């Protein structure tokens, strides 16, 4: 079976700074891969390369066997196929929830307003957010905002979801409701690449975990194996520190 | 008439000061009602006393009757009022037209300036050079240059009205300031908003139109209104072209009667128009600041 995402020898510089150093990673359809590693190890950059939010210097990324450089994706095809959710939610504060969700389907993909709104409300109901449809982001809690952001990224029916520390800005009591949506999506068969500091969650939801350091994947294994028997000394040290901080 | 025509800095300090100087709550022992009204009574009383004293001193001065005859002559005011008012109507019309033109042209400049990507380099360079050029030049100079210069060329197919070119001059000058206000607003929008827009597939223009500009405009509205207040006064620059606006009409009356009361009439009209707008701007600034202090996420 073709990999949903195939990353080959990806290299990325910011100026002189080597941020991704020949990263290769394959993600099968319906697979969930978690990226862990210290801050600055290149997790966000790797994620942002996958949907070409940032450009890279060398290597290639294939989606279902087709290079993301391929003209068949056009200007917007990649963004329709791949959704991304950020740590800071990044909802548009001047638009209400439904308008946030329908912006891309309407303006980018040219669907009718009615169809987009129906779809938005259906998605909101599906994830228990129906009452918030007409609220503005500032009226919502952080957890609700992040759930809306996730739903917004689903509005174009993507095959892949990229999640960048989506619970990183949330109060502890709000994390659960966001993680529940992600588990939901896994059960529905969404392919996901998840950057997270919630090791318990990574172990629960991820099929595979990659440990990054200095722009390289130092270790990669099934979630169970990697947490139970980390091989690389640096992975061991990282997990030890996380455990000491009480986050495992 | 202001000669340099430099619009004021975006003044947010007024509201800051106000916030700091708000009287601290008096001791509760004194009773609720009286303690709440006391500061107001003190303010009103002190204003009346201070300004009353100043007014008394002025009107007592030996030269006051002469000043009054020359500047505050009621009959001269009444006599000049219709002409000055008719001129002021021109000021208002020019003001509105220039406002619209400046608002649009400055937005285009600001968008040019904030576009990223190598293909847009010429537009960026154009905007930067334009803004440097027109911010560095006195508006009066531009008004003279275009208002007298272009009609004198007698170019076929080009408007030869001094009024038209005067409006163009004011627009070109103010747009440089307004573009910088817009740009500050655009750049103040958090980068995450741009990332989100791009990730949703919006082009740079769509991101501006649907995601960035609505937020930027809301943030810079008070600063833009400040410019609008300044512009209303600088419309009077066009009087140097012989356009019979309020200032010109007042001057004509002065030249005829050697009495300056007509200029006071013009001044009063300008203030009547600008003060409410300035107060409204203060109100918006204050409201925005309060909203920000409330710490919406
Ligand atoms: N826009 C940028 N410009 C310059 N350097 C950046 C930029 N974004 C990230 N970096 C650098 O790239 C490295 C990896 O960053 P990032 O991918 O955000 O790491 P992580 O998400 O693992 O914390 C860091 O050293 C960071 O300073
Ligand atoms: Mg990161």
Coordinates of C-alpha atoms and ligand atoms in Angstrom, one line a residue:
Chain A
X1 CA 0.0 0.0 0.0
X2 CA 1.3 3.5 -0.8
X3 CA 2.2 5.6 2.1
X4 CA -0.2 8.5 2.8
X5 CA 2.8 10.7 3.6
X6 CA 6.3 9.8 2.6
X7 CA 9.1 12.2 3.7
X8 CA 12.5 11.5 2.2
X9 CA 15.7 13.0 3.3
X10 CA 14.2 16.4 4.2
X11 CA 16.6 19.2 4.8
X12 CA 15.7 22.6 5.9
X13 CA 17.8 25.7 6.9
X14 CA 16.8 28.9 8.6
X15 CA 19.6 31.1 7.4
X16 CA 22.7 29.1 8.3
X17 CA 20.9 27.2 11.0
X18 CA 20.3 23.5 10.0
X19 CA 16.8 22.8 11.4
X20 CA 15.9 19.6 9.7
X21 CA 18.8 17.3 8.9
X22 CA 17.7 14.6 6.4
X23 CA 14.5 13.5 8.0
X24 CA 12.8 10.5 6.5
X25 CA 9.4 9.3 7.7
X26 CA 6.5 7.3 6.3
X27 CA 3.0 7.5 7.5
X28 CA 0.5 4.8 6.3
X29 CA -3.2 5.7 5.7
X30 CA -5.1 5.8 9.0
X31 CA -1.9 5.8 11.0
X32 CA -1.3 8.2 13.8
X33 CA 2.4 9.2 14.4
X34 CA 3.5 11.3 17.3
X35 CA 6.6 13.5 17.2
X36 CA 8.2 14.1 20.6
X37 CA 11.4 15.9 21.5
X38 CA 12.7 19.0 23.3
X39 CA 11.7 22.5 22.3
X40 CA 13.7 23.6 19.2
X41 CA 14.3 20.1 17.9
X42 CA 12.4 20.8 14.7
X43 CA 9.0 19.3 15.3
X44 CA 6.9 22.2 14.2
X45 CA 9.1 22.9 11.2
X46 CA 8.8 19.3 10.1
X47 CA 5.0 19.6 10.4
X48 CA 4.9 22.8 8.5
X49 CA 7.0 21.4 5.7
X50 CA 4.4 18.6 5.1
X51 CA 1.7 21.1 4.0
X52 CA 4.3 23.5 2.6
X53 CA 3.5 26.2 5.0
X54 CA 7.3 26.6 4.9
X55 CA 9.6 25.6 2.1
X56 CA 12.5 23.2 2.5
X57 CA 15.9 23.1 0.9
X58 CA 16.4 19.5 0.0
X59 CA 14.5 16.2 -0.1
X60 CA 10.9 15.5 -1.0
X61 CA 7.5 14.9 0.4
X62 CA 5.0 12.7 -1.3
X63 CA 1.3 12.5 -0.5
X64 CA -0.2 9.3 -1.7
X65 CA 2.8 8.8 -3.9
X66 CA 2.6 12.3 -5.5
X67 CA 5.3 14.9 -4.8
X68 CA 3.9 18.0 -3.1
X69 CA 5.7 19.9 -5.8
X70 CA 3.5 18.3 -8.4
X71 CA 1.4 20.7 -10.4
X72 CA -1.6 18.4 -9.9
X73 CA -2.1 19.9 -6.4
X74 CA -2.5 23.3 -7.9
X75 CA -2.4 26.3 -5.6
X76 CA -4.8 25.0 -3.0
X77 CA -5.1 21.2 -3.5
X78 CA -2.5 20.5 -0.8
X79 CA -4.3 22.7 1.7
X80 CA -7.5 20.9 1.1
X81 CA -6.0 17.5 1.6
X82 CA -4.0 18.4 4.7
X83 CA -5.4 20.3 7.7
X84 CA -3.2 21.8 10.4
X85 CA -4.1 23.0 13.9
X86 CA -1.8 25.2 15.9
X87 CA -1.0 25.6 19.6
X88 CA -2.5 29.1 19.7
X89 CA -5.8 28.1 18.0
X90 CA -5.4 31.0 15.5
X91 CA -9.1 31.4 15.0
X92 CA -10.1 34.6 13.3
X93 CA -11.4 36.9 16.1
X94 CA -13.6 39.0 13.8
X95 CA -15.5 36.0 12.5
X96 CA -17.9 33.8 14.4
X97 CA -17.5 30.1 14.7
X98 CA -19.5 29.2 11.6
X99 CA -17.7 31.9 9.6
X100 CA -14.4 30.7 10.7
X101 CA -15.2 27.2 9.6
X102 CA -16.8 28.2 6.2
X103 CA -14.1 30.7 5.2
X104 CA -11.9 28.3 3.3
X105 CA -14.6 26.2 1.7
X106 CA -16.4 29.3 0.4
X107 CA -13.5 31.6 -0.6
X108 CA -10.9 29.0 -1.6
X109 CA -12.9 26.1 -2.8
X110 CA -15.8 28.1 -4.1
X111 CA -18.6 26.1 -2.5
X112 CA -22.0 27.6 -2.0
X113 CA -22.6 29.4 1.3
X114 CA -25.6 27.3 2.2
X115 CA -23.7 24.0 1.6
X116 CA -20.7 25.3 3.6
X117 CA -22.9 26.4 6.6
X118 CA -24.8 23.2 6.6
X119 CA -21.6 21.2 6.6
X120 CA -20.1 23.5 9.4
X121 CA -23.2 23.0 11.6
X122 CA -23.1 19.2 11.0
X123 CA -19.5 19.0 12.0
X124 CA -20.1 21.2 15.1
X125 CA -23.0 18.9 16.1
X126 CA -20.9 15.8 15.5
X127 CA -18.3 17.1 18.0
X128 CA -20.8 18.4 20.5
X129 CA -20.2 22.1 19.7
X130 CA -23.6 22.9 18.2
X131 CA -24.4 25.6 20.7
X132 CA -21.3 27.6 19.9
X133 CA -22.1 28.0 16.2
X134 CA -22.8 31.7 16.4
X135 CA -20.4 32.7 19.1
X136 CA -17.2 34.7 18.5
X137 CA -13.9 33.2 19.6
X138 CA -13.5 35.5 22.5
X139 CA -16.7 34.2 24.0
X140 CA -15.3 30.7 24.1
X141 CA -13.0 28.9 26.5
X142 CA -9.6 27.9 25.3
X143 CA -10.7 24.3 25.0
X144 CA -13.7 25.2 22.9
X145 CA -11.6 27.5 20.7
X146 CA -9.2 24.6 20.0
X147 CA -12.1 22.3 19.2
X148 CA -13.4 24.9 16.8
X149 CA -10.0 25.2 15.2
X150 CA -9.9 21.4 14.7
X151 CA -13.3 21.4 13.2
X152 CA -12.3 24.3 10.9
X153 CA -9.4 22.2 9.7
X154 CA -11.8 19.4 8.9
X155 CA -14.2 21.5 6.8
X156 CA -12.5 20.7 3.5
X157 CA -12.6 17.0 4.3
X158 CA -8.8 16.5 4.5
X159 CA -7.2 13.0 4.5
X160 CA -4.4 14.2 6.8
X161 CA -4.4 16.2 10.0
X162 CA -1.3 17.8 11.4
X163 CA -1.6 18.8 15.1
X164 CA 1.1 21.1 16.6
X165 CA 1.0 21.0 20.4
X166 CA -2.8 21.6 20.3
X167 CA -3.1 21.3 24.1
X168 CA 0.0 23.3 24.8
X169 CA -1.8 26.6 25.6
X170 CA -4.7 25.0 27.5
X171 CA -5.4 24.9 31.3
X172 CA -5.1 21.3 32.5
X173 CA -8.9 20.9 33.0
X174 CA -9.6 21.8 29.4
X175 CA -7.1 19.4 27.8
X176 CA -9.3 16.4 28.1
X177 CA -12.1 17.7 25.8
X178 CA -9.6 18.4 23.0
X179 CA -7.9 15.0 23.3
X180 CA -11.3 13.3 23.1
X181 CA -11.9 14.9 19.7
X182 CA -8.5 13.6 18.5
X183 CA -9.3 10.1 19.7
X184 CA -12.6 10.4 17.9
X185 CA -10.8 11.3 14.7
X186 CA -8.4 8.4 15.1
X187 CA -11.4 6.0 15.4
X188 CA -12.8 7.5 12.2
X189 CA -9.6 6.6 10.5
X190 CA -8.0 10.0 10.1
X191 CA -4.3 10.0 9.3
X192 CA -2.5 12.2 11.8
X193 CA 0.9 13.5 12.7
X194 CA 0.8 14.9 16.2
X195 CA 3.4 17.0 18.0
X196 CA 2.7 16.7 21.7
X197 CA 4.2 17.0 25.1
X198 CA 1.4 14.9 26.5
X199 CA 3.3 11.6 26.7
X200 CA 0.3 9.7 28.2
X201 CA -1.8 10.8 25.3
X202 CA 0.9 9.9 22.7
X203 CA 1.1 6.5 24.2
X204 CA -2.7 6.1 24.0
X205 CA -3.4 7.4 20.6
X206 CA -0.2 7.1 18.5
X207 CA 0.6 4.0 16.6
X208 CA 4.1 5.1 16.3
X209 CA 6.3 7.6 18.1
X210 CA 9.4 9.4 16.7
X211 CA 11.9 11.1 19.0
X212 CA 13.5 14.2 17.4
X213 CA 16.6 16.0 18.4
X214 CA 18.7 18.5 16.5
X215 CA 16.5 18.1 13.4
X216 CA 16.9 14.3 13.2
X217 CA 14.7 11.4 14.1
X218 CA 16.9 9.7 16.7
X219 CA 14.5 6.9 17.5
X220 CA 11.3 5.6 16.0
X221 CA 9.2 2.8 17.4
X222 CA 5.7 1.7 18.3
X223 CA 4.4 3.9 21.0
X224 CA 4.4 1.0 23.5
X225 CA 8.0 0.0 22.7
X226 CA 9.4 3.4 22.7
X227 CA 8.0 4.4 26.0
X228 CA 8.7 1.0 27.6
X229 CA 12.2 0.4 26.2
X230 CA 13.8 3.5 24.8
X231 CA 17.0 2.5 23.0
X232 CA 18.9 5.7 22.4
X233 CA 20.5 7.2 25.5
X234 CA 19.1 10.7 24.5
X235 CA 15.6 9.3 24.3
X236 CA 16.1 7.8 27.7
X237 CA 17.3 11.0 29.1
X238 CA 14.4 13.0 27.5
X239 CA 11.8 10.6 28.8
X240 CA 13.4 10.6 32.2
X241 CA 13.2 14.3 32.4
X242 CA 9.5 14.2 31.3
X243 CA 8.8 11.6 34.0
X244 CA 10.5 13.7 36.6
X245 CA 8.3 16.6 35.6
X246 CA 5.3 14.3 36.2
X247 CA 4.1 14.3 32.7
X248 CA 4.2 10.6 31.9
Chain B
X1 CA -3.9 77.8 8.5
X2 CA -1.2 75.3 9.2
X3 CA 1.7 75.7 6.9
X4 CA 3.7 72.5 7.4
X5 CA 0.6 70.3 7.3
X6 CA 2.1 67.5 9.3
X7 CA -0.7 65.4 10.7
X8 CA -0.4 64.9 14.4
X9 CA 1.2 61.8 15.9
X10 CA -1.2 59.1 16.8
X11 CA -2.2 60.4 20.2
X12 CA -3.0 57.7 22.6
X13 CA -1.3 59.4 25.5
X14 CA -4.4 61.4 26.4
X15 CA -6.3 58.4 27.4
X16 CA -3.3 56.9 29.2
X17 CA -3.0 60.0 31.3
X18 CA -6.7 60.1 32.0
X19 CA -6.5 56.5 33.3
X20 CA -3.7 57.3 35.6
X21 CA -5.1 60.5 37.0
X22 CA -8.5 59.1 37.8
X23 CA -9.0 60.1 41.5
X24 CA -8.5 57.2 43.8
X25 CA -11.6 56.2 45.6
X26 CA -12.1 58.2 48.8
X27 CA -12.4 56.6 52.2
X28 CA -15.8 54.8 52.5
X29 CA -16.5 56.3 55.9
X30 CA -17.6 59.5 54.3
X31 CA -20.8 58.0 52.9
X32 CA -21.3 56.7 49.4
X33 CA -23.3 59.4 47.6
X34 CA -21.2 62.4 48.6
X35 CA -17.9 60.6 48.0
X36 CA -18.9 59.8 44.4
X37 CA -19.9 63.3 43.5
X38 CA -17.2 65.2 45.3
X39 CA -14.5 64.8 42.6
X40 CA -17.0 66.1 40.0
X41 CA -17.9 69.1 42.0
X42 CA -14.2 69.9 42.6
X43 CA -13.4 69.6 38.9
X44 CA -16.3 71.9 37.8
X45 CA -15.5 74.4 40.5
X46 CA -11.8 74.6 39.7
X47 CA -12.5 74.9 36.0
X48 CA -14.9 77.8 36.6
X49 CA -12.5 79.5 38.9
X50 CA -9.4 79.2 36.7
X51 CA -11.0 80.1 33.4
X52 CA -13.1 82.8 35.0
X53 CA -10.0 84.4 36.4
X54 CA -8.2 84.3 33.1
X55 CA -11.3 85.7 31.3
X56 CA -11.6 88.4 33.9
X57 CA -8.0 89.4 33.5
X58 CA -8.2 89.5 29.7
X59 CA -11.4 91.6 29.5
X60 CA -10.0 94.0 32.2
X61 CA -6.9 94.7 30.1
X62 CA -6.5 98.1 28.7
X63 CA -6.3 96.9 25.1
X64 CA -9.3 94.6 25.4
X65 CA -11.8 97.0 23.7
X66 CA -9.5 97.3 20.7
X67 CA -9.0 93.5 20.5
X68 CA -12.7 93.0 20.8
X69 CA -13.5 95.5 18.0
X70 CA -10.9 93.9 15.7
X71 CA -11.5 90.2 16.4
X72 CA -14.9 89.8 18.1
X73 CA -17.0 92.4 16.4
X74 CA -20.5 90.9 16.4
X75 CA -21.8 93.0 13.5
X76 CA -18.8 92.0 11.4
X77 CA -19.3 88.4 12.3
X78 CA -22.9 88.4 11.3
X79 CA -22.1 90.2 8.1
X80 CA -19.4 87.8 7.0
X81 CA -21.2 84.7 8.2
X82 CA -23.1 83.7 5.0
X83 CA -20.0 84.0 2.8
X84 CA -17.8 82.1 5.2
X85 CA -20.4 79.4 5.7
X86 CA -20.7 79.0 1.9
X87 CA -16.9 78.7 1.8
X88 CA -17.0 76.2 4.6
X89 CA -19.4 74.0 2.7
X90 CA -16.6 73.7 0.0
X91 CA -14.2 72.7 2.8
X92 CA -16.5 70.0 3.9
X93 CA -17.0 68.7 0.4
X94 CA -13.3 68.7 -0.3
X95 CA -12.7 67.0 3.0
X96 CA -15.1 64.1 2.3
X97 CA -13.8 63.5 -1.2
X98 CA -10.2 63.7 -0.1
X99 CA -11.0 61.3 2.8
X100 CA -12.3 58.7 0.5
X101 CA -9.4 59.1 -2.0
X102 CA -6.8 59.0 0.8
X103 CA -8.5 56.0 2.5
X104 CA -8.3 53.9 -0.7
X105 CA -5.0 55.1 -2.1
X106 CA -3.2 54.6 1.2
X107 CA -4.7 51.1 1.5
X108 CA -3.2 50.2 -1.9
X109 CA 0.2 51.6 -0.8
X110 CA 0.1 49.7 2.5
X111 CA -0.8 46.5 0.7
X112 CA 2.0 47.0 -1.8
X113 CA 4.4 47.6 1.1
X114 CA 3.4 44.5 3.1
X115 CA 3.4 42.0 0.1
X116 CA 6.1 39.4 0.5
X117 CA 7.8 37.5 -2.2
X118 CA 10.4 38.4 -4.8
X119 CA 7.8 39.1 -7.6
X120 CA 6.3 41.9 -5.6
X121 CA 9.7 43.7 -5.0
X122 CA 8.9 46.5 -7.5
X123 CA 5.6 47.3 -5.7
X124 CA 7.3 47.3 -2.3
X125 CA 10.1 49.6 -3.5
X126 CA 7.5 51.9 -5.1
X127 CA 5.5 52.1 -1.9
X128 CA 8.6 52.8 0.3
X129 CA 10.0 55.5 -2.0
X130 CA 6.5 57.1 -2.4
X131 CA 6.0 57.2 1.4
X132 CA 9.4 58.7 2.0
X133 CA 9.0 61.2 -0.7
X134 CA 5.5 62.5 0.3
X135 CA 6.0 62.4 4.0
X136 CA 9.1 64.5 3.6
X137 CA 7.4 67.2 1.6
X138 CA 5.3 70.0 3.1
X139 CA 1.7 69.6 1.9
X140 CA 1.6 73.3 1.2
X141 CA 4.4 72.9 -1.3
X142 CA 2.6 70.1 -3.1
X143 CA -0.6 72.1 -3.2
X144 CA 1.2 75.0 -4.9
X145 CA 3.2 72.8 -7.2
X146 CA 0.2 70.8 -8.5
X147 CA -2.5 73.4 -8.0
X148 CA -0.7 76.1 -10.0
X149 CA 1.8 74.0 -11.9
X150 CA -0.3 71.4 -13.7
X151 CA -3.1 73.7 -14.9
X152 CA -0.3 76.0 -16.3
X153 CA 1.0 73.2 -18.5
X154 CA -2.3 73.2 -20.5
X155 CA -2.0 69.5 -21.2
X156 CA -4.7 68.2 -23.4
X157 CA -7.1 65.8 -21.7
X158 CA -5.8 66.7 -18.2
X159 CA -8.1 68.5 -15.8
X160 CA -7.1 72.2 -15.5
X161 CA -9.0 73.0 -12.4
X162 CA -6.9 74.2 -9.5
X163 CA -9.4 72.7 -7.1
X164 CA -9.0 69.3 -8.7
X165 CA -5.2 69.4 -8.4
X166 CA -5.4 70.8 -4.9
X167 CA -7.4 67.8 -3.8
X168 CA -4.9 65.5 -5.6
X169 CA -2.0 67.2 -3.8
X170 CA -3.6 66.8 -0.4
X171 CA -4.5 63.2 -1.2
X172 CA -1.0 62.4 -2.3
X173 CA 0.5 63.9 0.9
X174 CA -1.9 62.4 3.4
X175 CA -1.9 59.0 1.8
X176 CA 1.7 58.6 2.8
X177 CA 0.8 59.1 6.5
X178 CA -2.3 57.0 6.2
X179 CA -0.4 54.2 4.5
X180 CA 2.0 54.0 7.4
X181 CA -1.0 53.8 9.8
X182 CA -2.5 51.0 7.8
X183 CA 0.8 49.2 7.7
X184 CA 1.3 49.4 11.4
X185 CA -2.1 47.9 11.8
X186 CA -1.4 45.1 9.3
X187 CA 1.9 44.2 10.9
X188 CA 0.4 44.2 14.4
X189 CA -1.9 41.3 13.5
X190 CA -0.4 38.2 15.0
X191 CA 1.7 36.0 12.6
X192 CA -0.4 33.0 13.6
X193 CA -3.3 34.6 11.8
X194 CA -1.3 34.6 8.6
X195 CA -0.2 31.0 9.1
X196 CA -3.8 29.9 9.7
X197 CA -5.0 31.7 6.6
X198 CA -2.3 30.2 4.4
X199 CA -2.9 26.7 5.8
X200 CA -6.5 27.1 4.9
X201 CA -5.4 27.8 1.3
X202 CA -6.1 31.5 1.1
X203 CA -3.8 33.4 -1.2
X204 CA -1.9 36.4 0.1
X205 CA -4.7 38.8 -1.2
X206 CA -7.5 36.6 0.2
X207 CA -5.7 36.4 3.6
X208 CA -5.5 40.2 3.6
X209 CA -9.0 40.7 2.6
X210 CA -10.8 38.1 4.8
X211 CA -8.4 37.6 7.8
X212 CA -5.8 40.4 8.3
X213 CA -7.4 43.7 7.1
X214 CA -10.6 43.4 9.2
X215 CA -8.5 43.1 12.3
X216 CA -6.0 45.7 11.3
X217 CA -8.7 48.3 10.4
X218 CA -10.4 47.9 13.7
X219 CA -7.0 48.5 15.5
X220 CA -6.1 51.6 13.5
X221 CA -9.5 53.2 13.3
X222 CA -8.7 55.8 16.0
X223 CA -5.4 56.7 14.4
X224 CA -7.1 57.1 11.0
X225 CA -9.8 59.3 12.6
X226 CA -7.0 61.5 14.0
X227 CA -5.7 61.9 10.5
X228 CA -9.2 62.8 9.4
X229 CA -9.3 65.5 12.0
X230 CA -6.0 66.9 10.9
X231 CA -7.1 66.7 7.2
X232 CA -10.1 68.8 7.9
X233 CA -7.9 71.7 8.9
X234 CA -5.4 71.2 6.1
X235 CA -8.2 71.4 3.5
X236 CA -7.8 75.1 4.2
X237 CA -4.4 74.9 2.4
X238 CA -6.4 75.0 -0.9
X239 CA -7.3 78.6 -0.2
X240 CA -3.8 79.6 -1.4
X241 CA -5.0 78.5 -4.9
X242 CA -7.7 81.1 -4.8
X243 CA -10.4 78.6 -4.1
X244 CA -13.1 80.3 -2.2
X245 CA -13.2 78.2 0.9
X246 CA -14.0 79.4 4.4
X247 CA -10.5 80.8 5.0
X248 CA -10.5 82.6 1.6
X249 CA -13.9 84.1 2.1
X250 CA -12.9 85.3 5.5
X251 CA -9.7 86.9 4.1
X252 CA -11.7 88.6 1.4
X253 CA -14.0 90.2 4.1
X254 CA -10.9 91.2 6.1
X255 CA -9.3 92.8 3.2
X256 CA -12.4 94.8 2.5
X257 CA -13.2 96.0 6.1
X258 CA -9.8 95.7 7.9
X259 CA -11.7 93.7 10.6
X260 CA -10.6 90.2 11.6
X261 CA -13.8 88.9 13.0
X262 CA -14.6 87.0 9.9
X263 CA -11.5 84.8 10.5
X264 CA -12.8 84.1 14.0
X265 CA -16.0 82.9 12.3
X266 CA -14.1 80.6 10.1
X267 CA -12.1 79.3 13.1
X268 CA -15.3 78.6 15.0
X269 CA -16.7 76.7 12.1
X270 CA -13.6 74.5 11.8
X271 CA -13.7 73.8 15.5
X272 CA -17.4 73.0 15.4
X273 CA -16.6 70.3 12.9
X274 CA -13.3 68.9 14.3
X275 CA -14.0 68.9 18.1
X276 CA -16.8 66.3 18.0
X277 CA -14.7 64.1 15.7
X278 CA -11.7 64.4 18.0
X279 CA -13.9 63.6 21.0
X280 CA -15.3 60.5 19.2
X281 CA -11.7 59.4 18.4
X282 CA -10.8 59.7 22.1
X283 CA -13.8 57.7 23.0
X284 CA -12.9 54.9 20.5
X285 CA -9.3 54.9 21.7
X286 CA -10.4 54.6 25.3
X287 CA -12.9 51.8 24.5
X288 CA -10.3 49.8 22.6
X289 CA -7.8 50.2 25.5
X290 CA -10.3 49.1 28.0
X291 CA -11.2 46.1 25.8
X292 CA -7.5 45.2 25.6
X293 CA -7.0 45.6 29.4
X294 CA -9.9 43.3 30.0
X295 CA -7.6 40.7 28.5
X296 CA -9.7 39.0 25.8
X297 CA -7.6 36.0 24.7
Ligands
LIG1 N1 10.7 31.4 11.3 C1 11.9 31.0 11.8 N2 13.0 31.7 11.6 C2 14.2 31.3 12.1 N3 14.4 30.2 12.8 C3 13.3 29.5 13.1 C4 12.0 29.8 12.6 N4 11.2 28.9 13.1 C5 11.9 28.0 13.8 N5 13.2 28.4 13.8 C6 14.3 27.6 14.5 O1 14.2 26.3 14.1 C7 14.5 25.4 15.1 C8 13.4 24.4 15.2 O2 12.2 25.1 15.6 P1 10.8 24.4 15.7 O3 10.6 23.5 14.5 O4 9.8 25.4 16.1 O5 11.1 23.4 17.0 P2 10.0 22.7 17.9 O6 8.7 22.8 17.3 O7 10.5 21.3 18.0 O8 10.1 23.4 19.2 C9 14.6 26.3 16.4 O9 16.0 26.4 16.6 C10 14.1 27.6 16.0 O10 14.7 28.6 16.7
LIG2 MG1 7.0 23.8 18.1

